[in-house]
C-alpha positions as a Markdown table, in Angstrom:
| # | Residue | x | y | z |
|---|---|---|---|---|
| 1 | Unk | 2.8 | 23.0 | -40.4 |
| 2 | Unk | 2.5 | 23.8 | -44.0 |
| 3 | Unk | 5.6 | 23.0 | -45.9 |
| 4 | Unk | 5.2 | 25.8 | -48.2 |
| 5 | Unk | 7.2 | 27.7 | -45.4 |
| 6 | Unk | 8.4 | 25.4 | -42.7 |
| 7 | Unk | 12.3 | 25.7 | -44.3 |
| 8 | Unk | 11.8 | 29.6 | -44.8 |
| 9 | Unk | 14.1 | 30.2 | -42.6 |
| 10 | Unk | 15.6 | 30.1 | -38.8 |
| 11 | Unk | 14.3 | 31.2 | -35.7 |
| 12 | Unk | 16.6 | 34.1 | -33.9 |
| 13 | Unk | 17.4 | 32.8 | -30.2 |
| 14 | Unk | 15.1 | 34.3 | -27.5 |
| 15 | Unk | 16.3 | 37.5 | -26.2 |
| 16 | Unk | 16.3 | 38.7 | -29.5 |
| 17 | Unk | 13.0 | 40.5 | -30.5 |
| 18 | Unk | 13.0 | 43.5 | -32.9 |
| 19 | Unk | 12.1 | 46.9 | -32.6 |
| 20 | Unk | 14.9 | 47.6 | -30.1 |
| 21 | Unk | 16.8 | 50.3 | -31.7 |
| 22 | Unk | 18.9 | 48.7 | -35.1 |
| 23 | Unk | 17.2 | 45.9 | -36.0 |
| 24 | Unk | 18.7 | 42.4 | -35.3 |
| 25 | Unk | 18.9 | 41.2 | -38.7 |
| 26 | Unk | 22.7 | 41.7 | -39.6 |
| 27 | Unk | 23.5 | 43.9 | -43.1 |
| 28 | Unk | 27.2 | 45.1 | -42.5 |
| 29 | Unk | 29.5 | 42.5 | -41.2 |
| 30 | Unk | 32.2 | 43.2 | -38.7 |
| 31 | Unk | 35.2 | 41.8 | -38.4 |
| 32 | Unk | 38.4 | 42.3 | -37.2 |
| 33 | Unk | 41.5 | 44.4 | -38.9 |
| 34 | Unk | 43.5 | 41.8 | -40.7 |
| 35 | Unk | 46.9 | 40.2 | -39.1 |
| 36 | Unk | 46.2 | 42.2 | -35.7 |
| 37 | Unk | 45.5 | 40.8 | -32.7 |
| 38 | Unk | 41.9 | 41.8 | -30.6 |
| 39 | Unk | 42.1 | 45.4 | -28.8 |
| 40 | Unk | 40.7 | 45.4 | -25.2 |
| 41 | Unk | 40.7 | 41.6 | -24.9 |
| 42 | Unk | 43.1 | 42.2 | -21.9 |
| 43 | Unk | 41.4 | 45.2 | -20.5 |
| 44 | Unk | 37.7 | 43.7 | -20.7 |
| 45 | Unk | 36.9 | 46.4 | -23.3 |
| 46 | Unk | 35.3 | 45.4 | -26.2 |
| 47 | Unk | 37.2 | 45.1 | -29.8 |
| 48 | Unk | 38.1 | 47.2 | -32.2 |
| 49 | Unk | 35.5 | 46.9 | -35.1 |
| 50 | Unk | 36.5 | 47.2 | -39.0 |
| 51 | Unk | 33.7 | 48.0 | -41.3 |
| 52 | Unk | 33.1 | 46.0 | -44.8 |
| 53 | Unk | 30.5 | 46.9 | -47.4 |
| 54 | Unk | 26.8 | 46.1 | -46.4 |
| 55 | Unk | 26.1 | 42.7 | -47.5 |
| 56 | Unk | 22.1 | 42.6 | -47.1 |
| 57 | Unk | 18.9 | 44.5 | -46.9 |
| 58 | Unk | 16.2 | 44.0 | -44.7 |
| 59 | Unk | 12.8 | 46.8 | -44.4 |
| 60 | Unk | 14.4 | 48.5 | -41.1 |
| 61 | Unk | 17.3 | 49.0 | -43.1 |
| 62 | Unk | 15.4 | 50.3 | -46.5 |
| 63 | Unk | 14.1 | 52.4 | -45.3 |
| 64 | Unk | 16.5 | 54.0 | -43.3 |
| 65 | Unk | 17.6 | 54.7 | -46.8 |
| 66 | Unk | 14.4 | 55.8 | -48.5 |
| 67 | Unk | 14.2 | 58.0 | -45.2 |
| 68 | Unk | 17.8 | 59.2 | -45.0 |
| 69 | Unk | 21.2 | 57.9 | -47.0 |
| 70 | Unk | 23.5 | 59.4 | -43.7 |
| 71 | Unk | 21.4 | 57.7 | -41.4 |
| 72 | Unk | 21.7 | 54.7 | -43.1 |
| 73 | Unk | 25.5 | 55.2 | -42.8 |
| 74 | Unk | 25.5 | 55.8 | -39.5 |
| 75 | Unk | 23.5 | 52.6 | -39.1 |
| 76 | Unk | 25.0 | 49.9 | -41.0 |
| 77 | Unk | 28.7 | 50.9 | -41.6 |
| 78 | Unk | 29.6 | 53.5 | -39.2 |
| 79 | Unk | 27.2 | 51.2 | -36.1 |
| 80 | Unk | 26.6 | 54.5 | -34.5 |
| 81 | Unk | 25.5 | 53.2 | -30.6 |
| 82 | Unk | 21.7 | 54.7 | -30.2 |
| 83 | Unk | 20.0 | 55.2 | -26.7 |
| 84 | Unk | 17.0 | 52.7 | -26.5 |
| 85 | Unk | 13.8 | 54.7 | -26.2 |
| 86 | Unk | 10.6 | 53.6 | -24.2 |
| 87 | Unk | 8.7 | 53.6 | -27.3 |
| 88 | Unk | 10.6 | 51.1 | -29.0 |
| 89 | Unk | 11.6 | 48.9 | -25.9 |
| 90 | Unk | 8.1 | 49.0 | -25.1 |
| 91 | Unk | 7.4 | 47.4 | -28.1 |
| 92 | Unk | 10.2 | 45.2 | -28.1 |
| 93 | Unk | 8.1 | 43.9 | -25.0 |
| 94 | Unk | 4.9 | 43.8 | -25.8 |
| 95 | Unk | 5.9 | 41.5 | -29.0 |
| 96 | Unk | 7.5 | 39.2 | -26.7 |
| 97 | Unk | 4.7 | 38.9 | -24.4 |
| 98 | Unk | 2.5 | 38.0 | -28.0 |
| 99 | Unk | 5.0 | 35.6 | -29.0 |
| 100 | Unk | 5.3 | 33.6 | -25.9 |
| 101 | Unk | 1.5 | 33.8 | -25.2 |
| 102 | Unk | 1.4 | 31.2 | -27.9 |
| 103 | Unk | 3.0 | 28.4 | -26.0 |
| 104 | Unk | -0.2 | 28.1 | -23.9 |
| 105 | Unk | -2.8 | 25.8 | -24.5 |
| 106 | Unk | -5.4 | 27.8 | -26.9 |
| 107 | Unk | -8.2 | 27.9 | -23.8 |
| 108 | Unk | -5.5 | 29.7 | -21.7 |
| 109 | Unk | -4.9 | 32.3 | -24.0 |
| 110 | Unk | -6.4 | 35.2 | -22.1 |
| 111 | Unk | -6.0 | 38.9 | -21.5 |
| 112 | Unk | -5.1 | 38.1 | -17.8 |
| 113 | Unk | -2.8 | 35.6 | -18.8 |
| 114 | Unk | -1.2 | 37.3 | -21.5 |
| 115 | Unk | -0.9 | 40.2 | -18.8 |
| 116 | Unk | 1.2 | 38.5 | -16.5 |
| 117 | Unk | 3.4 | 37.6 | -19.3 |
| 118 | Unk | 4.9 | 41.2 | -18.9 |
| 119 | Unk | 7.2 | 41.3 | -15.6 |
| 120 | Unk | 8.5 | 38.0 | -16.6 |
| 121 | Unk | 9.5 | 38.7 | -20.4 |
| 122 | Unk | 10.7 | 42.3 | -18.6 |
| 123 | Unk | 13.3 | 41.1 | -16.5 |
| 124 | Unk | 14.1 | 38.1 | -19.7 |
| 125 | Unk | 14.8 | 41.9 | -21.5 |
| 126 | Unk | 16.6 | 43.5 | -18.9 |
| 127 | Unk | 18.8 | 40.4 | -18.6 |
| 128 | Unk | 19.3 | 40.1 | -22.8 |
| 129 | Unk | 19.9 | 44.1 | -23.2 |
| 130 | Unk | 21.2 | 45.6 | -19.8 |
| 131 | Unk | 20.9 | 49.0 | -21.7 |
| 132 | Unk | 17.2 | 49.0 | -21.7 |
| 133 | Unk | 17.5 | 49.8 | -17.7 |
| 134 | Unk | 18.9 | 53.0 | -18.5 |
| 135 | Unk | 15.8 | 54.2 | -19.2 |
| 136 | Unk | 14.4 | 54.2 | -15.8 |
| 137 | Unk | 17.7 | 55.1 | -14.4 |
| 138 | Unk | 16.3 | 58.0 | -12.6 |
| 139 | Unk | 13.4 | 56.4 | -11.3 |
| 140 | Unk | 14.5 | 55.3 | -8.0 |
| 141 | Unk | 10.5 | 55.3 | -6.3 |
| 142 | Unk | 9.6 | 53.5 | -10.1 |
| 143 | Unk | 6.7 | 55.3 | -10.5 |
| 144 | Unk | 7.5 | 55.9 | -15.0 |
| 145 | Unk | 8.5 | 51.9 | -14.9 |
| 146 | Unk | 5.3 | 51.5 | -13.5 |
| 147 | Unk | 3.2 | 53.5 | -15.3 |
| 148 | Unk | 5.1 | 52.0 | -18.8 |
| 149 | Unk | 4.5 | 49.0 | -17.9 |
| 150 | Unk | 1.0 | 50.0 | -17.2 |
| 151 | Unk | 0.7 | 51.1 | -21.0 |
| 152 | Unk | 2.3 | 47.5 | -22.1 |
| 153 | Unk | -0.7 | 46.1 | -20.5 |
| 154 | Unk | -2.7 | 48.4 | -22.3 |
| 155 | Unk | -1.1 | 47.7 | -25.6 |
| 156 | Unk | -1.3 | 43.9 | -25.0 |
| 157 | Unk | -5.3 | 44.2 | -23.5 |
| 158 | Unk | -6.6 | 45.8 | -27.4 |
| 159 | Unk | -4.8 | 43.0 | -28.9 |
| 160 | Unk | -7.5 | 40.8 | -27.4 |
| 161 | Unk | -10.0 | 43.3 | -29.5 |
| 162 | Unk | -8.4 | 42.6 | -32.4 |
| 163 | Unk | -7.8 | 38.9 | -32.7 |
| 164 | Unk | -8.8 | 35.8 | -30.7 |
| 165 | Unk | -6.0 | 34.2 | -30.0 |
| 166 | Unk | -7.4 | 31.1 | -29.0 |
| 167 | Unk | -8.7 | 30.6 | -32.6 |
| 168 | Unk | -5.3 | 30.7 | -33.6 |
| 169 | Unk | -2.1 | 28.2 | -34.0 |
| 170 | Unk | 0.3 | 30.6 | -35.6 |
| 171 | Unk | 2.9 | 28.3 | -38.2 |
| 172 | Unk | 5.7 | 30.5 | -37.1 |
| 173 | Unk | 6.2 | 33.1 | -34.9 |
| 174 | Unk | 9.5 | 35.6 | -34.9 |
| 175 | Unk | 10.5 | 33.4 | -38.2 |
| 176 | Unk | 14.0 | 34.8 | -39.9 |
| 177 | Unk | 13.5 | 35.0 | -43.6 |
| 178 | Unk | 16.6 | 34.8 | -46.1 |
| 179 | Unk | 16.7 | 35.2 | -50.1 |
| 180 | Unk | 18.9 | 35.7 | -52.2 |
| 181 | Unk | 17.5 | 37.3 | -55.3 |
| 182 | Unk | 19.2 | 36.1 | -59.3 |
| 183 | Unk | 20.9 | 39.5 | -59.1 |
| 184 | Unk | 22.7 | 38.4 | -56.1 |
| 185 | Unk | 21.0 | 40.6 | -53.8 |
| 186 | Unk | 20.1 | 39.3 | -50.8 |
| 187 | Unk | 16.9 | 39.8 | -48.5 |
| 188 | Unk | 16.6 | 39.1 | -45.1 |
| 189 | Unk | 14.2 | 40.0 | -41.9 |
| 190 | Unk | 11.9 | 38.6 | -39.2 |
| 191 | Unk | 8.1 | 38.2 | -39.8 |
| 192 | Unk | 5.8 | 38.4 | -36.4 |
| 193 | Unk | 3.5 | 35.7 | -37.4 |
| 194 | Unk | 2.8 | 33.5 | -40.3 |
| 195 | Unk | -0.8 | 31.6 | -40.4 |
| 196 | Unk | -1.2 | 29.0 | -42.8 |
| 197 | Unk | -4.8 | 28.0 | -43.3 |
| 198 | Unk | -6.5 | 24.5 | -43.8 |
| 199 | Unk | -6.2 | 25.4 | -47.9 |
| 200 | Unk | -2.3 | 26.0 | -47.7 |
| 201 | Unk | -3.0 | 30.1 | -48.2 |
| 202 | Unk | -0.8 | 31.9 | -45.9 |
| 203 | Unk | -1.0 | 35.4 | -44.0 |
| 204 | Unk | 1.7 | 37.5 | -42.5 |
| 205 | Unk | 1.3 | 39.2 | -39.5 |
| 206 | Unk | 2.8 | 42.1 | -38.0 |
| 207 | Unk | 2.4 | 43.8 | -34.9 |
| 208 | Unk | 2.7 | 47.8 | -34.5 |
| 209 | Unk | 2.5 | 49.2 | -31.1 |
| 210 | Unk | 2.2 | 52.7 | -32.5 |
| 211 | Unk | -1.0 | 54.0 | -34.2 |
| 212 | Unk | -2.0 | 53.4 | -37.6 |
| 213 | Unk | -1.3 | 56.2 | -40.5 |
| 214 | Unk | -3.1 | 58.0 | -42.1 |
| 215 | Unk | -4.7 | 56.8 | -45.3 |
| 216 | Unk | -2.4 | 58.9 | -47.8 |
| 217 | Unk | 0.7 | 57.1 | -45.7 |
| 218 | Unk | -1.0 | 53.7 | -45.8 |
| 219 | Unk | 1.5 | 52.8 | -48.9 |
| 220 | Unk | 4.6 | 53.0 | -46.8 |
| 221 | Unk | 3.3 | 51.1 | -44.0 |
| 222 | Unk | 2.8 | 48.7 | -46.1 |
| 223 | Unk | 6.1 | 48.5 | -47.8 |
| 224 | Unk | 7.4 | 46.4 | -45.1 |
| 225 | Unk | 5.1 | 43.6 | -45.4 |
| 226 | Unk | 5.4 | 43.4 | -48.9 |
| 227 | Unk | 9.1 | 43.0 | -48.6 |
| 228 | Unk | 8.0 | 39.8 | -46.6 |
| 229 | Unk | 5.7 | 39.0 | -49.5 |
| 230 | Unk | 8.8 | 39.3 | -51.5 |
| 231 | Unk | 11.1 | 37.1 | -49.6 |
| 232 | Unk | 8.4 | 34.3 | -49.1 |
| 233 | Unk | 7.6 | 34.2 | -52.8 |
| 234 | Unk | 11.1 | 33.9 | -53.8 |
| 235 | Unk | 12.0 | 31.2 | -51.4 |
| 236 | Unk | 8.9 | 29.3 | -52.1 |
| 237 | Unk | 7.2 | 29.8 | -54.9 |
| 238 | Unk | 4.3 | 31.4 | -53.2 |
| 239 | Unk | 2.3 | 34.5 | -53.2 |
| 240 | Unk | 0.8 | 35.2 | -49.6 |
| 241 | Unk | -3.0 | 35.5 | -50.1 |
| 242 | Unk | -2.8 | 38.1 | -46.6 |
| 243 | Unk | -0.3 | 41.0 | -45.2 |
| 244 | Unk | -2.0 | 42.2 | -42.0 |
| 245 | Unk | -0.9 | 44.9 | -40.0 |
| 246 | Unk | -2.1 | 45.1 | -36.1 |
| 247 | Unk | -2.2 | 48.9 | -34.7 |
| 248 | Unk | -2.4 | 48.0 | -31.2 |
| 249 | Unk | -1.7 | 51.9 | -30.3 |
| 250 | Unk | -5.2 | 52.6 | -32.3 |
| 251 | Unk | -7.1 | 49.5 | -32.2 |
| 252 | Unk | -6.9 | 49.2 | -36.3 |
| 253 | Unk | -6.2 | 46.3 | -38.7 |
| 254 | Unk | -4.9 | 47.4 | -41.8 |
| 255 | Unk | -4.7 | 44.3 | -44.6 |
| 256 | Unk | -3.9 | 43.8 | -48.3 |
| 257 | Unk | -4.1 | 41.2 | -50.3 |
| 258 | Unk | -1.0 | 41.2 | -52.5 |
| 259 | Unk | -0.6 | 39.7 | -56.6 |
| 260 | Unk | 2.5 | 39.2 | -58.4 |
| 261 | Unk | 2.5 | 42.1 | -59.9 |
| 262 | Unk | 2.8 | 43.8 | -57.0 |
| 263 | Unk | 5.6 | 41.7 | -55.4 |
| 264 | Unk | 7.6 | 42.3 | -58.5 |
| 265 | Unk | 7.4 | 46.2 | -58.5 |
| 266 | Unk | 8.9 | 46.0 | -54.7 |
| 267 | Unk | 12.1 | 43.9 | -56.2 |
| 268 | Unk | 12.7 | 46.2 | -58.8 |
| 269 | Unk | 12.2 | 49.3 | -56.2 |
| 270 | Unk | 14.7 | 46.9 | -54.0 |
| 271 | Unk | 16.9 | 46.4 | -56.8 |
| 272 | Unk | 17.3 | 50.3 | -57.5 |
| 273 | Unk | 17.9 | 51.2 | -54.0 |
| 274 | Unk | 20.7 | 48.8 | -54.0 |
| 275 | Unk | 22.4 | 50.1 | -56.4 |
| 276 | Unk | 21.9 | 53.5 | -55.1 |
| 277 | Unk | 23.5 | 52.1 | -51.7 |
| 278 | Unk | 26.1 | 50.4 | -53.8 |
| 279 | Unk | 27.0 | 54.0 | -55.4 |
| 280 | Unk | 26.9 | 55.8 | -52.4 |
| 281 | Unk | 28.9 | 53.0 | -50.3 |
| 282 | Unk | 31.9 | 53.1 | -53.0 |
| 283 | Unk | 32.2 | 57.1 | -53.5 |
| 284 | Unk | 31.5 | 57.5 | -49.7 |
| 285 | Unk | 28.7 | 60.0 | -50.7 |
| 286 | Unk | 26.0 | 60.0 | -47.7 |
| 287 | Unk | 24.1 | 63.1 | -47.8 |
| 288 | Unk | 21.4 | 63.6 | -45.2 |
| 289 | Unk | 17.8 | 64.4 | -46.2 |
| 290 | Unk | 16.0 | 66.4 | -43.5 |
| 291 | Unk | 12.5 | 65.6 | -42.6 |
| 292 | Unk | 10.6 | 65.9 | -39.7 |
| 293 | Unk | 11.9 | 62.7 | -38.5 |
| 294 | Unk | 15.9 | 64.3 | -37.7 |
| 295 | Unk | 14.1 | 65.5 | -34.5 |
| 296 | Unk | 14.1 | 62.4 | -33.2 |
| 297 | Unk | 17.5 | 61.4 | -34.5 |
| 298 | Unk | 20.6 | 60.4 | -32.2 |
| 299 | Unk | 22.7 | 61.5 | -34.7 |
| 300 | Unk | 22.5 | 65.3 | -34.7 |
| 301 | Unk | 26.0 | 65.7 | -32.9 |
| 302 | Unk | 27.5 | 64.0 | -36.0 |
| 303 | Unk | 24.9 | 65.3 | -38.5 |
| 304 | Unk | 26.1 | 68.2 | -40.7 |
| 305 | Unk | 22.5 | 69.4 | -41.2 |
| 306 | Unk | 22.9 | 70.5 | -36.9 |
| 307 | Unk | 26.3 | 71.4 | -37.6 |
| 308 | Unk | 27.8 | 67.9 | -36.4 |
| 309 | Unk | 31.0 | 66.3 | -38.8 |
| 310 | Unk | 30.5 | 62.8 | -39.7 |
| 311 | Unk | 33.1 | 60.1 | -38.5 |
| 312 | Unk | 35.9 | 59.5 | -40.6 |
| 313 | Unk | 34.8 | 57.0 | -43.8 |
| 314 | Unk | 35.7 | 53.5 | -42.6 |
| 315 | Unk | 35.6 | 52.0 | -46.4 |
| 316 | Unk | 38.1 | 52.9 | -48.9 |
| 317 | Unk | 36.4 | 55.5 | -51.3 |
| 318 | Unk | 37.0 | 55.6 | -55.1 |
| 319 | Unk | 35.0 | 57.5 | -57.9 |
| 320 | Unk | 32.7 | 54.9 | -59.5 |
| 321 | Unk | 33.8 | 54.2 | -63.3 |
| 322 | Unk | 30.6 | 54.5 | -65.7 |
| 323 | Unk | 28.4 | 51.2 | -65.1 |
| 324 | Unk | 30.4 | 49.8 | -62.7 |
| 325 | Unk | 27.8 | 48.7 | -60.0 |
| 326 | Unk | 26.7 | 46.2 | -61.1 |
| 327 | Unk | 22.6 | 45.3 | -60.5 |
| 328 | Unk | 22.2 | 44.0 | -56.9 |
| 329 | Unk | 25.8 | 42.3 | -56.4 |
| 330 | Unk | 28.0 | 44.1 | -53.6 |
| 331 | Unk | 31.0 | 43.3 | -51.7 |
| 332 | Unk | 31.3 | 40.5 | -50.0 |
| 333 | Unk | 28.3 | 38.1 | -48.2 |
């Protein structure tokens, strides 16, 4: 492997894979309420949680943000519980299945094989989330499980129209990324794949199961994988030569070759929206920005925008003094 990112970071533990609702990467610590003892310890309940400030930013997270400041409340300090959907557990799946495809031998990495990847890493789901089963709940003849996991197969059959995957020997594969930036903000998320070539140039990787956007939309796409950029650069010293995007719902391949320039307009974007969150997480201020997007929101029964009343603050509130967030730095790590 390529040592320009062989100690970029950990791997998660299987079981793990994003796309699953809130992202795995952790941004708000919880902890429990000083000098008391666990609640439901006895009872087999689970404990009470105590909010701190969010300590990190990944994209999901960002952009929850850029998208809407309540959600992003709801999200990462509030830990709102959201129904999984079959969208996103489907892709949750289908990423495991191209993950684990890789442990084979190169001349066994085949569409078949790949294919009966799926029941396997299903039931390796079921088992790490038990709330995905909901979702076929009331399907007691499985005829939706059935035809989901038909479009899984789908979804993982285009991949092979798309890449050759016995041409390639990923360097990493669900890698965990961690920087801190010299403001002290810090940066954290999990890349797909990272391909380091015989010449030490490196690509990211990243898997959609959806379809790809629309040219005028192409930017925010890419927003993600330039957060990646951002994070390998800083940790390493080196500009990725590739970000590649992998529409398996459409069949498309979207790349970009990034520079330094662009890599430092993201931190300073980064830098500004954590200040923003900074603001907005000390004066309790959250206001919701309707889109199209809030009809697909869990969070319209505590949305005022559908006549719902937040949950009460869980972080004390005071009005900021002038210039008092300070650039990046934010409660505790």
């Amino acid at each position: 492997m390529d040592s320009s990112i062989e100690d970029a970071g950990t791997l998660p533990p299987e079981g793990v894979p994003p796309e699953a609702g809130v992202a795995p990467e952790v941004e708000a610590a919880v902890v429990m309420a000083p000098g008391e003892a666990p609640v439901g310890v006895a009872d087999g309940s689970a404990p009470e949680r105590v909010a701190v400030a969010p300590a990190s930013l990944s994209p999901s997270r960002a952009s929850d943000f850029m998208q809407c400041p309540l959600l992003y409340r709801f999200r990462v300090i509030d830990r709102l519980p959201e129904k999984p959907s079959e969208a996103a557990t489907r892709g949750t799946l289908v990423h495991a299945v191209l993950e684990r495809l890789f442990d084979a031998p190169a001349v066994e990495r085949t569409a078949p094989q790949a294919k009966a990847l799926i029941p396997g890493q299903w039931d390796r789901l079921r088992e790490s989330r038990p709330e995905v089963g909901e979702l076929f709940a009331d399907d007691p003849e499985g005829e939706r499980l059935a035809r989901w996991l038909g479009e899984a197969e789908r979804l993982v059959e285009r991949w092979f129209t798309l890449e050759n995957p016995s041409r390639l020997e990923p360097a990493e594969r669900e890698l965990f990324v961690e920087a801190e930036l010299e403001s002290g903000l810090c940066l954290r998320g999990i890349i797909d794949r990272v391909d380091v070539a015989p010449t030490g140039e490196v690509r990211i990787v990243d898997y959609k199961t959806g379809k790809a956007p629309r040219p005028e939309y192409a930017e925010g796409a890419l927003f993600q994988m330039k957060f990646y950029a951002l994070v390998v650069w800083r940790l390493k010293n080196v500009v990725p030569r590739r970000l590649q995007l992998v529409y398996l719902g459409s069949g498309d391949v979207l790349t970009y070759d990034p520079v330094l320039a662009d890599l430092e307009r993201v931190e300073r974007k980064l830098l500004a929206l954590w200040e923003a969150i900074a603001q907005a997480t000390e004066t309790g201020e959250w206001r919701p920005r309707p889109t199209k997007l809030c009809g697909w929101c869990d969070h319209q029964a505590h949305c005022p925008e559908f006549g719902g009343t937040p949950p009460p603050y869980p972080l004390p509130v005071r009005a900021p003094e002038s210039g008092s967030v300070s650039q990046g730095r934010m409660g505790p790590d």
